One Martini backbone bead per residue (centre of mass of N, CA, C, O) as a GRO file, in nm:
protein
  210
    1ALA     BB    1  -8.462   3.769  -2.680
    2ARG     BB    2  -8.383   3.408  -2.698
    3THR     BB    3  -8.270   3.116  -2.639
    4THR     BB    4  -8.363   2.793  -2.624
    5SER     BB    5  -8.220   2.716  -2.363
    6LYS     BB    6  -8.329   2.951  -2.195
    7PHE     BB    7  -8.626   2.879  -2.227
    8VAL     BB    8  -8.620   2.599  -2.096
    9ARG     BB    9  -8.504   2.692  -1.823
   10GLU     BB   10  -8.706   2.921  -1.742
   11PHE     BB   11  -8.978   2.714  -1.794
   12LYS     BB   12  -8.930   2.413  -1.733
   13LEU     BB   13  -8.876   2.227  -1.974
   14GLN     BB   14  -8.841   1.942  -2.209
   15LEU     BB   15  -8.908   2.110  -2.483
   16ALA     BB   16  -8.768   2.293  -2.779
   17ILE     BB   17  -8.834   2.534  -3.035
   18ASN     BB   18  -8.824   2.740  -3.263
   19GLY     BB   19  -9.022   2.987  -3.431
   20SER     BB   20  -9.082   3.277  -3.545
   21PHE     BB   21  -9.069   3.522  -3.737
   22PHE     BB   22  -8.851   3.824  -3.746
   23TYR     BB   23  -8.798   4.167  -3.627
   24PRO     BB   24  -8.507   4.259  -3.633
   25PHE     BB   25  -8.224   4.156  -3.862
   26ARG     BB   26  -7.872   4.065  -3.815
   27GLN     BB   27  -7.622   3.838  -3.889
   28TYR     BB   28  -7.346   4.002  -3.875
   29PRO     BB   29  -7.069   4.093  -3.750
   30PRO     BB   30  -7.084   4.354  -3.520
   31ASN     BB   31  -7.422   4.400  -3.599
   32SER     BB   32  -7.577   4.190  -3.468
   33TYR     BB   33  -7.936   4.088  -3.473
   34PRO     BB   34  -8.009   3.969  -3.192
   35LYS     BB   35  -7.971   3.977  -2.856
   36SER     BB   36  -8.004   3.900  -2.555
   37GLY     BB   37  -8.297   4.103  -2.474
   38ASP     BB   38  -8.385   4.200  -2.734
   39PRO     BB   39  -8.605   4.357  -2.927
   40VAL     BB   40  -8.890   4.216  -3.107
   41ILE     BB   41  -9.086   4.124  -3.404
   42VAL     BB   42  -9.351   3.942  -3.487
   43GLN     BB   43  -9.463   3.740  -3.767
   44GLY     BB   44  -9.760   3.716  -3.645
   45GLN     BB   45  -9.954   3.511  -3.469
   46VAL     BB   46  -9.971   3.503  -3.101
   47ILE     BB   47 -10.050   3.252  -2.845
   48SER     BB   48 -10.100   3.259  -2.479
   49GLU     BB   49 -10.325   3.135  -2.287
   50GLY     BB   50 -10.548   3.294  -2.486
   51LYS     BB   51 -10.336   3.527  -2.549
   52SER     BB   52 -10.266   3.791  -2.756
   53TYR     BB   53  -9.922   3.926  -2.867
   54ALA     BB   54  -9.978   3.897  -3.187
   55PRO     BB   55 -10.078   3.982  -3.485
   56PRO     BB   56 -10.202   3.926  -3.767
   57LYS     BB   57 -10.088   3.807  -4.097
   58ALA     BB   58 -10.144   3.765  -4.429
   59THR     BB   59  -9.850   3.599  -4.479
   60SER     BB   60  -9.943   3.409  -4.251
   61SER     BB   61  -9.929   3.118  -4.051
   62VAL     BB   62 -10.095   2.889  -3.803
   63LEU     BB   63 -10.048   2.730  -3.505
   64CYS     BB   64 -10.327   2.563  -3.345
   65ILE     BB   65 -10.427   2.520  -2.997
   66SER     BB   66 -10.645   2.379  -2.810
   67LYS     BB   67 -10.786   2.307  -2.499
   68PHE     BB   68 -10.793   1.991  -2.621
   69ILE     BB   69 -10.527   1.930  -2.771
   70ARG     BB   70 -10.567   2.049  -3.076
   71ALA     BB   71 -10.422   2.059  -3.392
   72GLN     BB   72 -10.392   2.340  -3.628
   73ILE     BB   73 -10.385   2.492  -3.959
   74TYR     BB   74 -10.380   2.840  -4.044
   75GLN     BB   75 -10.465   3.116  -4.204
   76LYS     BB   76 -10.340   3.401  -4.027
   77ARG     BB   77 -10.567   3.274  -3.807
   78CYS     BB   78 -10.715   3.190  -3.520
   79PRO     BB   79 -10.957   3.073  -3.351
   80ILE     BB   80 -11.173   3.103  -3.126
   81GLY     BB   81 -11.027   2.956  -2.829
   82THR     BB   82 -10.737   2.955  -2.844
   83SER     BB   83 -10.454   2.869  -2.655
   84GLN     BB   84 -10.231   2.818  -2.889
   85GLY     BB   85 -10.003   3.026  -3.096
   86LEU     BB   86  -9.795   2.989  -3.408
   87ALA     BB   87  -9.614   3.150  -3.630
   88GLY     BB   88  -9.560   3.127  -3.975
   89ARG     BB   89  -9.564   3.064  -4.315
   90GLU     BB   90  -9.562   2.812  -4.491
   91ILE     BB   91  -9.767   2.585  -4.629
   92LEU     BB   92  -9.669   2.252  -4.708
   93LEU     BB   93  -9.925   2.086  -4.598
   94LYS     BB   94 -10.248   1.956  -4.736
   95GLU     BB   95 -10.413   1.683  -4.696
   96GLY     BB   96 -10.125   1.530  -4.773
   97LYS     BB   97 -10.046   1.770  -4.969
   98PRO     BB   98  -9.875   1.972  -5.148
   99ALA     BB   99  -9.833   2.297  -5.141
  100VAL     BB  100  -9.855   2.606  -5.275
  101LEU     BB  101  -9.619   2.820  -5.319
  102GLY     BB  102  -9.581   3.183  -5.308
  103GLY     BB  103  -9.304   3.302  -5.424
  104ARG     BB  104  -9.091   3.461  -5.223
  105GLY     BB  105  -8.839   3.319  -5.202
  106GLY     BB  106  -8.605   3.054  -5.107
  107GLU     BB  107  -8.735   2.761  -5.161
  108ASN     BB  108  -8.456   2.656  -5.324
  109LEU     BB  109  -8.289   2.674  -5.086
  110PHE     BB  110  -8.026   2.566  -4.886
  111SER     BB  111  -8.141   2.515  -4.550
  112PRO     BB  112  -8.219   2.555  -4.256
  113ARG     BB  113  -8.495   2.390  -4.069
  114THR     BB  114  -8.833   2.460  -3.947
  115ALA     BB  115  -9.107   2.242  -3.838
  116VAL     BB  116  -9.456   2.154  -3.844
  117ALA     BB  117  -9.667   1.860  -3.776
  118ILE     BB  118  -9.981   1.687  -3.852
  119ASP     BB  119 -10.237   1.497  -3.814
  120LYS     BB  120 -10.566   1.444  -3.878
  121SER     BB  121 -10.649   1.464  -3.562
  122GLY     BB  122 -10.438   1.665  -3.399
  123LYS     BB  123 -10.261   1.465  -3.184
  124THR     BB  124 -10.008   1.475  -3.372
  125LEU     BB  125  -9.670   1.603  -3.328
  126TRP     BB  126  -9.419   1.743  -3.529
  127LEU     BB  127  -9.065   1.807  -3.498
  128ILE     BB  128  -8.861   1.984  -3.739
  129ILE     BB  129  -8.504   1.945  -3.804
  130VAL     BB  130  -8.257   2.108  -4.021
  131ASP     BB  131  -7.950   2.120  -4.106
  132GLY     BB  132  -7.698   2.382  -4.202
  133ARG     BB  133  -7.423   2.556  -4.332
  134GLN     BB  134  -7.224   2.280  -4.314
  135LYS     BB  135  -6.949   2.170  -4.412
  136PHE     BB  136  -6.945   1.817  -4.425
  137TYR     BB  137  -7.254   1.786  -4.308
  138SER     BB  138  -7.478   2.032  -4.393
  139GLU     BB  139  -7.680   2.221  -4.634
  140GLY     BB  140  -7.968   2.135  -4.637
  141VAL     BB  141  -8.302   2.239  -4.748
  142SER     BB  142  -8.566   2.258  -4.925
  143LEU     BB  143  -8.902   2.294  -4.923
  144ALA     BB  144  -8.957   2.047  -5.100
  145GLU     BB  145  -8.789   1.847  -4.930
  146LEU     BB  146  -8.933   1.895  -4.664
  147THR     BB  147  -9.212   1.804  -4.759
  148LYS     BB  148  -9.131   1.512  -4.827
  149ILE     BB  149  -9.044   1.427  -4.547
  150ILE     BB  150  -9.319   1.481  -4.410
  151GLN     BB  151  -9.492   1.297  -4.589
  152GLU     BB  152  -9.336   1.030  -4.502
  153LEU     BB  153  -9.457   1.044  -4.202
  154GLY     BB  154  -9.788   1.101  -4.241
  155ALA     BB  155  -9.882   1.376  -4.271
  156ASP     BB  156 -10.139   1.630  -4.321
  157SER     BB  157  -9.982   1.886  -4.198
  158ALA     BB  158  -9.773   2.191  -4.258
  159LEU     BB  159  -9.521   2.423  -4.112
  160ASN     BB  160  -9.318   2.693  -4.163
  161LEU     BB  161  -9.050   2.810  -3.994
  162ASP     BB  162  -8.794   2.941  -3.866
  163GLY     BB  163  -8.470   2.942  -3.993
  164GLY     BB  164  -8.159   2.879  -4.022
  165GLY     BB  165  -7.997   3.001  -3.742
  166SER     BB  166  -8.263   2.934  -3.565
  167SER     BB  167  -8.236   2.632  -3.570
  168THR     BB  168  -8.367   2.462  -3.272
  169LEU     BB  169  -8.308   2.176  -3.039
  170VAL     BB  170  -8.429   2.119  -2.701
  171VAL     BB  171  -8.349   1.919  -2.415
  172ALA     BB  172  -8.453   1.779  -2.094
  173ASN     BB  173  -8.258   1.618  -1.823
  174ASN     BB  174  -8.365   1.740  -1.581
  175THR     BB  175  -8.095   1.974  -1.551
  176LYS     BB  176  -8.013   1.884  -1.838
  177LEU     BB  177  -7.902   2.007  -2.143
  178ARG     BB  178  -7.984   1.934  -2.500
  179VAL     BB  179  -7.858   1.967  -2.819
  180LEU     BB  180  -7.975   1.795  -3.110
  181ASN     BB  181  -7.840   1.998  -3.286
  182SER     BB  182  -7.666   2.226  -3.534
  183PRO     BB  183  -7.639   2.524  -3.496
  184ILE     BB  184  -7.608   2.858  -3.670
  185GLN     BB  185  -7.416   3.148  -3.569
  186THR     BB  186  -7.222   3.360  -3.714
  187ARG     BB  187  -7.083   3.094  -3.851
  188ILE     BB  188  -7.123   2.916  -3.578
  189PRO     BB  189  -7.119   2.617  -3.475
  190THR     BB  190  -7.357   2.556  -3.204
  191ARG     BB  191  -7.467   2.833  -3.210
  192GLN     BB  192  -7.710   3.034  -3.066
  193ARG     BB  193  -8.001   3.204  -3.144
  194PRO     BB  194  -8.174   3.471  -3.076
  195VAL     BB  195  -8.530   3.468  -3.038
  196ALA     BB  196  -8.864   3.547  -3.019
  197ASN     BB  197  -8.969   3.237  -3.013
  198HIS     BB  198  -9.150   2.935  -2.900
  199LEU     BB  199  -9.188   2.576  -2.876
  200GLY     BB  200  -9.318   2.432  -2.585
  201ILE     BB  201  -9.279   2.136  -2.362
  202TYR     BB  202  -9.465   1.953  -2.141
  203ALA     BB  203  -9.365   1.663  -1.936
  204LEU     BB  204  -9.425   1.389  -1.783
  205PRO     BB  205  -9.318   1.158  -1.614
  206LEU     BB  206  -9.345   0.832  -1.683
  207GLU     BB  207  -9.445   0.742  -1.388
  208ASN     BB  208  -9.697   0.972  -1.406
  209ARG     BB  209  -9.841   0.823  -1.620
  210GLU     BB  210 -10.167   0.692  -1.746
   0.00000   0.00000   0.00000
């Protein structure tokens, strides 16, 4: 496990969010787990550079990115030939309409949330972070509210990722990192939680883009 800032710094990225649900997990000290460097198990399929390092899970859905940089969301597993894959849980939006949630419990709770959404072409990707659990700042949103927010963006499909204290968005400006949201770990605002994996993005400098 590692924090999102550490992930961005280690892999020299321009942007990253936290990713998949994982276990084991204990929220509160003195026995909170994981800490940076601790082993964890991802819930669902994860693919990096065409190689799978976590198997599919029946109750998970996956953001799948092809070698042609086209994103799609699938239930359980990515198709053969997928370049990058990141497991989440609930599909929130399908063909522009709210999906039926599976009734796992917790969908009506106000919590910090992380989600990804894509347009119909699969060429536009939204990274969505909602802060929560911080009195007088933000209580978070339910999954229904999160779905409505994403629908208003004009997305075609969306996937719920690990939320709660895991929700973190970090950008890099040259060598300086900036946390764009207010994560909360062990009840401490702005403290980052070490998590199992991330969705990271490399971007060329503006002057080098064609």
